[in-house]
PDB file of C-alpha atoms in Angstrom:
ATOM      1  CA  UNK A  18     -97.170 -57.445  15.127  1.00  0.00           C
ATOM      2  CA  UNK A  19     -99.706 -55.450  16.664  1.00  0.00           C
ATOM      3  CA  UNK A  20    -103.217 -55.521  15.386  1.00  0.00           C
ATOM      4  CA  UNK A  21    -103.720 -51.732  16.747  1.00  0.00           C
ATOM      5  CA  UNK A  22    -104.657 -49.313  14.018  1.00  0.00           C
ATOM      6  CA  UNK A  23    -101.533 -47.160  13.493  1.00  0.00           C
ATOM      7  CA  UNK A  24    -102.676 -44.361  13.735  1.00  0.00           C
ATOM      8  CA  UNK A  25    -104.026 -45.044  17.601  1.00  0.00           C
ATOM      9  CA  UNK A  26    -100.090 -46.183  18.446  1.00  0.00           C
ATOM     10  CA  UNK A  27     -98.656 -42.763  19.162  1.00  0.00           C
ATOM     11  CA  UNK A  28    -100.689 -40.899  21.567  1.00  0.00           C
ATOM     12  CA  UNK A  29    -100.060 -37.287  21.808  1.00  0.00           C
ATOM     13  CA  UNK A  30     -98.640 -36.018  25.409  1.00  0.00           C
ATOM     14  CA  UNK A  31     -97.634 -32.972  26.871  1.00  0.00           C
ATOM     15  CA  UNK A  32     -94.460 -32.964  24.603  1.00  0.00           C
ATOM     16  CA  UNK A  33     -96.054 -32.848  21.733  1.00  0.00           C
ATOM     17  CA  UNK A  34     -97.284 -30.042  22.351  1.00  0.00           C
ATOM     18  CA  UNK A  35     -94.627 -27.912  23.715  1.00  0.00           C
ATOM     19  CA  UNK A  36     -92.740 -29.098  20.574  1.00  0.00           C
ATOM     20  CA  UNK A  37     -95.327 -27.761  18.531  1.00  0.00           C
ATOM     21  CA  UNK A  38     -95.494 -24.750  20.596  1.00  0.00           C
ATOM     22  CA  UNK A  39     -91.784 -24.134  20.305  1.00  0.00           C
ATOM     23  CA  UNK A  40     -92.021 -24.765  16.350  1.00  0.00           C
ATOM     24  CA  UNK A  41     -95.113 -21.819  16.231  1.00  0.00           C
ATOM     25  CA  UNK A  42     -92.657 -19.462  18.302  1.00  0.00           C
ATOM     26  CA  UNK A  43     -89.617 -20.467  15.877  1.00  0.00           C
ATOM     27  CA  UNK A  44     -91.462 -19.936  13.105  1.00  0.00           C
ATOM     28  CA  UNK A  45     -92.637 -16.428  14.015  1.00  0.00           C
ATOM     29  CA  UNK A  46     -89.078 -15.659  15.030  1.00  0.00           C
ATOM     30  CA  UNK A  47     -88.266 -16.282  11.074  1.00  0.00           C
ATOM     31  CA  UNK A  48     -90.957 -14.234  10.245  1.00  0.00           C
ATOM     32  CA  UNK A  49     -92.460 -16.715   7.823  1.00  0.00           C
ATOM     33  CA  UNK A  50     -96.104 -16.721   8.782  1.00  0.00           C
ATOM     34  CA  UNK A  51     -96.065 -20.141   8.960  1.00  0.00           C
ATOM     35  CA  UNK A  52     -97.050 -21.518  12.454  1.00  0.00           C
ATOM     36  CA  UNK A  53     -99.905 -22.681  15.050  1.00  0.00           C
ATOM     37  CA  UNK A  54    -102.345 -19.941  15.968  1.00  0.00           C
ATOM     38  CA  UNK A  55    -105.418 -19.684  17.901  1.00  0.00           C
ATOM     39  CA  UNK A  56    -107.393 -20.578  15.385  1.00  0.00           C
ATOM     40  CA  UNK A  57    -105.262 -23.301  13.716  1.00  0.00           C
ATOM     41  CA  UNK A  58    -102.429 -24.046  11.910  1.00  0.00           C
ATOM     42  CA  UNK A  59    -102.378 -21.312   9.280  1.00  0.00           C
ATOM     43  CA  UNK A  60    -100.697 -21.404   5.471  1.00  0.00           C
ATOM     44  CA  UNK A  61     -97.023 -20.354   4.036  1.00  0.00           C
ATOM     45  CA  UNK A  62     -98.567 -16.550   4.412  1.00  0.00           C
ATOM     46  CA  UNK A  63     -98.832 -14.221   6.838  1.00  0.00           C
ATOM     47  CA  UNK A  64    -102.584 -13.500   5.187  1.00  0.00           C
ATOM     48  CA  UNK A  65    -104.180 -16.637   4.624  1.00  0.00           C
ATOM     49  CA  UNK A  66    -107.179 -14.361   3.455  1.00  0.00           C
ATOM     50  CA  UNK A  67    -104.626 -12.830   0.694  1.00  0.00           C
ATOM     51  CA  UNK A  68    -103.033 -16.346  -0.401  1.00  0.00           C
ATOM     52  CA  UNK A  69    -106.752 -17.628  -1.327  1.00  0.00           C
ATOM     53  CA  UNK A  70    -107.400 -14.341  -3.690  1.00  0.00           C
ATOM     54  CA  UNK A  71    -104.412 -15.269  -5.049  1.00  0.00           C
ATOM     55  CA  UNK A  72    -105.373 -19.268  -5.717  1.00  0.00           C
ATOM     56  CA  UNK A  73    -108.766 -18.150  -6.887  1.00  0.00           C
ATOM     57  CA  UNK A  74    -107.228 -14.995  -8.887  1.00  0.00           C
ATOM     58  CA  UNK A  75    -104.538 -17.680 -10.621  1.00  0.00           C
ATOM     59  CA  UNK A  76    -106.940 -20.469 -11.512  1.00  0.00           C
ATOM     60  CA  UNK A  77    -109.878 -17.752 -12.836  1.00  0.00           C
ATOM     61  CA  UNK A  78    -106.626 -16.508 -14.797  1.00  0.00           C
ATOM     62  CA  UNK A  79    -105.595 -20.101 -15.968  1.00  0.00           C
ATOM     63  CA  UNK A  80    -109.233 -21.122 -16.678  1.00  0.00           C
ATOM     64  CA  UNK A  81    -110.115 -18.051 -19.112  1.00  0.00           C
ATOM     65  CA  UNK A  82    -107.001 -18.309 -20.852  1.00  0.00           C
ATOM     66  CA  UNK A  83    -107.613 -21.660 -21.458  1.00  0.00           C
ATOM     67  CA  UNK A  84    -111.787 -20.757 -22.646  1.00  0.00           C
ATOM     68  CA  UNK A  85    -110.084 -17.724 -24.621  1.00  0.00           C
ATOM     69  CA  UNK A  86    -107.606 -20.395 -26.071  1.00  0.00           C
ATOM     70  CA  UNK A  87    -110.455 -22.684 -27.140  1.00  0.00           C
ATOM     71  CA  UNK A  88    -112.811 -20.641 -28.412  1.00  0.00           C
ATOM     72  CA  UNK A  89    -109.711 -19.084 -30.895  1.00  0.00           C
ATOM     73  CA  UNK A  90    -108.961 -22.513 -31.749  1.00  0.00           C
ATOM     74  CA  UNK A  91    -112.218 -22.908 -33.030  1.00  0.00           C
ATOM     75  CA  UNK A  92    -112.304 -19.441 -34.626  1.00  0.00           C
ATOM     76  CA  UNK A  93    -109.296 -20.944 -36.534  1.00  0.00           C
ATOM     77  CA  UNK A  94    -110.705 -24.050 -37.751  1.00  0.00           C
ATOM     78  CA  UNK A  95    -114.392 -22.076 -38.668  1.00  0.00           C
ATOM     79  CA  UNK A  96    -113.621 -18.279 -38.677  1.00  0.00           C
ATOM     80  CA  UNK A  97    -117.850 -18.497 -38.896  1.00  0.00           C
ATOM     81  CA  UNK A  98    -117.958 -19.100 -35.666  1.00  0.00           C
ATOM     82  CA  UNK A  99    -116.823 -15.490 -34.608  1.00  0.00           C
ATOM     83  CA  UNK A 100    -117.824 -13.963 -38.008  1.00  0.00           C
ATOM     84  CA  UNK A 101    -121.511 -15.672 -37.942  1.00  0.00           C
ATOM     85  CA  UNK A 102    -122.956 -13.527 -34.384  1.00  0.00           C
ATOM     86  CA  UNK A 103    -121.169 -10.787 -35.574  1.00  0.00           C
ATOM     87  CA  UNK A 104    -122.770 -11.068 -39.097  1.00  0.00           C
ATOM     88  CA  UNK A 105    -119.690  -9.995 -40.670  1.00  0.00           C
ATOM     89  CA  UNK A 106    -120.714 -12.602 -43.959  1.00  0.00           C
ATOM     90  CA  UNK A 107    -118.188 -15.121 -45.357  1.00  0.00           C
ATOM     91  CA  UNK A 108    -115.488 -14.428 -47.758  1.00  0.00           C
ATOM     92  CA  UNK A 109    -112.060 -14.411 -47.472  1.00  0.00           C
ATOM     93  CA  UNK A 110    -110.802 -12.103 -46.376  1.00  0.00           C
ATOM     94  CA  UNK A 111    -113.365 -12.248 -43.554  1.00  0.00           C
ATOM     95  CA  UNK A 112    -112.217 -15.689 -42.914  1.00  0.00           C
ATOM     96  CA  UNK A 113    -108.573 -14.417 -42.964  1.00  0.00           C
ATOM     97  CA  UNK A 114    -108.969 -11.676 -39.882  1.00  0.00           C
ATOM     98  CA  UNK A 115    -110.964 -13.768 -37.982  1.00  0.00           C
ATOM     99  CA  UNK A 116    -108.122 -15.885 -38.652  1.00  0.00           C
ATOM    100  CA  UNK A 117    -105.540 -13.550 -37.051  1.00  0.00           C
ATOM    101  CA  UNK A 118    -107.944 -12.532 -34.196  1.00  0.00           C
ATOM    102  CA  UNK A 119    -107.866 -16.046 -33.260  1.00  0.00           C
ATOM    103  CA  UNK A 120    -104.575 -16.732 -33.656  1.00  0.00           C
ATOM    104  CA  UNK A 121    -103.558 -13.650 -31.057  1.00  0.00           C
ATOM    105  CA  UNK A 122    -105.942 -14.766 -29.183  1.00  0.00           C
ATOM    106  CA  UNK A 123    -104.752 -18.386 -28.731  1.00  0.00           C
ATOM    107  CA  UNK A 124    -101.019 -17.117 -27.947  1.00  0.00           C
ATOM    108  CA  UNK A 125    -102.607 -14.970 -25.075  1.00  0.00           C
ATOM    109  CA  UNK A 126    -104.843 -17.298 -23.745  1.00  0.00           C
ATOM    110  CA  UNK A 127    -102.207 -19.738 -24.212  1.00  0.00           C
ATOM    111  CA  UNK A 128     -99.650 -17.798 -22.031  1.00  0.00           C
ATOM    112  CA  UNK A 129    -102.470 -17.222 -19.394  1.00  0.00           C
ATOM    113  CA  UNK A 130    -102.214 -20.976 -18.975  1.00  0.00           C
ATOM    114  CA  UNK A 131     -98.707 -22.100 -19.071  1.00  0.00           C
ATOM    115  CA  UNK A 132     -96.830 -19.790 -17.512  1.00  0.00           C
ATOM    116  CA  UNK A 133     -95.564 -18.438 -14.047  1.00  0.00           C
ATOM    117  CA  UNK A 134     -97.027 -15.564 -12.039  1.00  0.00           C
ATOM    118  CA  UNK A 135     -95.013 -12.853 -13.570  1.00  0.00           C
ATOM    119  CA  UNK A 136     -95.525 -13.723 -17.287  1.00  0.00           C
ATOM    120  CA  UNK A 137     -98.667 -14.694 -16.539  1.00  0.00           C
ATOM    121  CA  UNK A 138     -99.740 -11.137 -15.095  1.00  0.00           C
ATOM    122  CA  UNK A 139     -98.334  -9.774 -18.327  1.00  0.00           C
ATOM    123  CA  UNK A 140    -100.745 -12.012 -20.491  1.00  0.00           C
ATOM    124  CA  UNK A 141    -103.732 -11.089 -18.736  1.00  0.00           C
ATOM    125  CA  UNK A 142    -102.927  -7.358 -19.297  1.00  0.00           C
ATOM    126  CA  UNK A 143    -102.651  -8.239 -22.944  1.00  0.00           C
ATOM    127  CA  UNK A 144    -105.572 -10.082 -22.760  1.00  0.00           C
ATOM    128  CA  UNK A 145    -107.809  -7.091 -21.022  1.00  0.00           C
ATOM    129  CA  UNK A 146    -106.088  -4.500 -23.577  1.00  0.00           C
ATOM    130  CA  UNK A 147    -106.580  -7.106 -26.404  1.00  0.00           C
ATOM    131  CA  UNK A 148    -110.337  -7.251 -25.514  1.00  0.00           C
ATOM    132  CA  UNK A 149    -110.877  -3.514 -24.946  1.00  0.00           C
ATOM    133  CA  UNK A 150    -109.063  -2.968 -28.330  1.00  0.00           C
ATOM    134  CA  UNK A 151    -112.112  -5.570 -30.026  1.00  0.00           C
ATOM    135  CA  UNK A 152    -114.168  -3.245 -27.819  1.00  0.00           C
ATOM    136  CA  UNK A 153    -113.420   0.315 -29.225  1.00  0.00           C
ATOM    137  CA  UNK A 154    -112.867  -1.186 -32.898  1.00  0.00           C
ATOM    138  CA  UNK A 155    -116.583  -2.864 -32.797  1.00  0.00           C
ATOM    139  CA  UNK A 156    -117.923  -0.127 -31.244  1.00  0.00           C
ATOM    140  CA  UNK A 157    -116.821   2.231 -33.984  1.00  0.00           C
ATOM    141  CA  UNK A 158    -117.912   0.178 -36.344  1.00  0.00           C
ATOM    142  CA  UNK A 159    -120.291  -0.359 -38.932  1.00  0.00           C
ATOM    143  CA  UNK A 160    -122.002  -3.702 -37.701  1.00  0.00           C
ATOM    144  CA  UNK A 161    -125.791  -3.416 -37.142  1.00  0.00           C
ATOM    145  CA  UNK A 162    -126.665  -1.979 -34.222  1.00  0.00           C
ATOM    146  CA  UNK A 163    -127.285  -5.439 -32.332  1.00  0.00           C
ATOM    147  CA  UNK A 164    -124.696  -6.994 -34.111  1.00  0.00           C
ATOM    148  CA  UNK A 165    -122.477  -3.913 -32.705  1.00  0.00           C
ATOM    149  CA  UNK A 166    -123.957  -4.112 -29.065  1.00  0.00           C
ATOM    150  CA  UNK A 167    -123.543  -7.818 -28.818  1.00  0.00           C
ATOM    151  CA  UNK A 168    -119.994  -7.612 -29.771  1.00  0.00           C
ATOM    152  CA  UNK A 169    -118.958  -4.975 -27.444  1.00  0.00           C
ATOM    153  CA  UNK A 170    -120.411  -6.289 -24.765  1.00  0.00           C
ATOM    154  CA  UNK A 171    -118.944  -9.587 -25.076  1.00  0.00           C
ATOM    155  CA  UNK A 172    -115.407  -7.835 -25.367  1.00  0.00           C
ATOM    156  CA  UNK A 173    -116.030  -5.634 -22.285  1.00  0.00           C
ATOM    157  CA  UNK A 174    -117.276  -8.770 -20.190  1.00  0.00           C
ATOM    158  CA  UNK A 175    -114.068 -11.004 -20.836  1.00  0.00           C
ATOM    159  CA  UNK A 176    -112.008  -7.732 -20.201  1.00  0.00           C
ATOM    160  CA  UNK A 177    -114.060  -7.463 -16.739  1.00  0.00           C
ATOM    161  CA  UNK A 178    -113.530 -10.779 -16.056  1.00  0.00           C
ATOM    162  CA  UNK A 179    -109.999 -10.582 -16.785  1.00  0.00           C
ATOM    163  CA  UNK A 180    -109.749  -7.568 -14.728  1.00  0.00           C
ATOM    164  CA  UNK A 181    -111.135  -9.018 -11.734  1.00  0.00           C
ATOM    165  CA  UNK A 182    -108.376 -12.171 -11.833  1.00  0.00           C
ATOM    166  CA  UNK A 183    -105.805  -9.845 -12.415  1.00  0.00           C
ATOM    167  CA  UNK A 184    -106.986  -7.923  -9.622  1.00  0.00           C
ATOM    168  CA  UNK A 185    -107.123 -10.843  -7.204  1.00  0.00           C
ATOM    169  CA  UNK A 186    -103.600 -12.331  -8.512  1.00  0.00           C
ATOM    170  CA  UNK A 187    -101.927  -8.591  -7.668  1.00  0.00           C
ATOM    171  CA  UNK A 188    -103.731  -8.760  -4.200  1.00  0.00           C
ATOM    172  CA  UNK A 189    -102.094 -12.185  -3.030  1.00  0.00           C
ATOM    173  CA  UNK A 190     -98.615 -12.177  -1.851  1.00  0.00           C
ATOM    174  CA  UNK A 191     -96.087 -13.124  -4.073  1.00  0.00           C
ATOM    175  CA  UNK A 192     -94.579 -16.515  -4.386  1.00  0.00           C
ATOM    176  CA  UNK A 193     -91.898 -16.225  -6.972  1.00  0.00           C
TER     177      UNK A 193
END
């Protein structure tokens, strides 16, 4: 047995690299995008650039489905938590639309989470139309005026934020 590390047994030699050099040129033949380049060996993608919008555009997806999930989970446990900011009081039938808010909002943010690309791109368009709805209803409303304010700007920022995964997820190429 040979006390050499393994990983200095297998020195690389001149056909290594024309193997890797004829696996680059195969690979392009495919058109895959997979390969060796000048710069390295690159991803499954013919955009590397594109495939990393789309990681960061599916995790920002995943993560605020899974904050809009929580925070509707706790809307459904203490509808105050929602209804208190918004000074909406407590009674209820307060406590019962908070209640139904949260509970569309928890299947949304829940599909943002578990799902594929495709159905998950559908979520996240509920969720931005879901959030400019709350938008244009609290807007119209009768809240006080920083009551009113708070609560549309909250709804227009998670619909931006939304957005902007949405945007980076349709950017990437697709994978399924």
């Amino acid at each position: 047995m040979s006390t050499t590390p393994r990983h200095h047994r297998h020195r690389r030699g001149p056909a290594d690299a024309d193997r890797r050099e004829r696996a680059a040129r195969d690979s392009a033949d495919r058109g895959s995008g997979a390969g060796v380049t000048g710069t390295g060996v690159r991803g499954w993608f013919s955009d590397g650039r594109a495939a990393d919008r789309g990681r960061i555009g599916d995790l920002s997806a995943r993560f605020l489905g899974a904050a809009t999930a929580t925070y509707a989970a706790a809307t459904l446990v203490r509808p105050s938590v929602l209804a208190g900011p918004l000074r909406l009081g407590t009674s209820p039938a307060t406590d019962s639309l908070v209640r139904a808010v949260g509970v569309r909002d928890l299947a949304s943010g829940l599909a943002m989470v578990a799902t594929g690309r495709r159905a998950c791109v559908v979520a996240s368009a509920v969720r931005i139309g879901s959030d400019l709805g709350d938008a244009v209803v609290f807007g119209l409303s009768d809240l006080p005026a920083d009551a009113r304010r708070k609560a549309v700007g909250v709804a227009l920022g998670w619909a931006a934020l939304n957005g902007a995964a949405l945007a980076l997820r349709l950017r990437a190429p697709h994978r399924d």
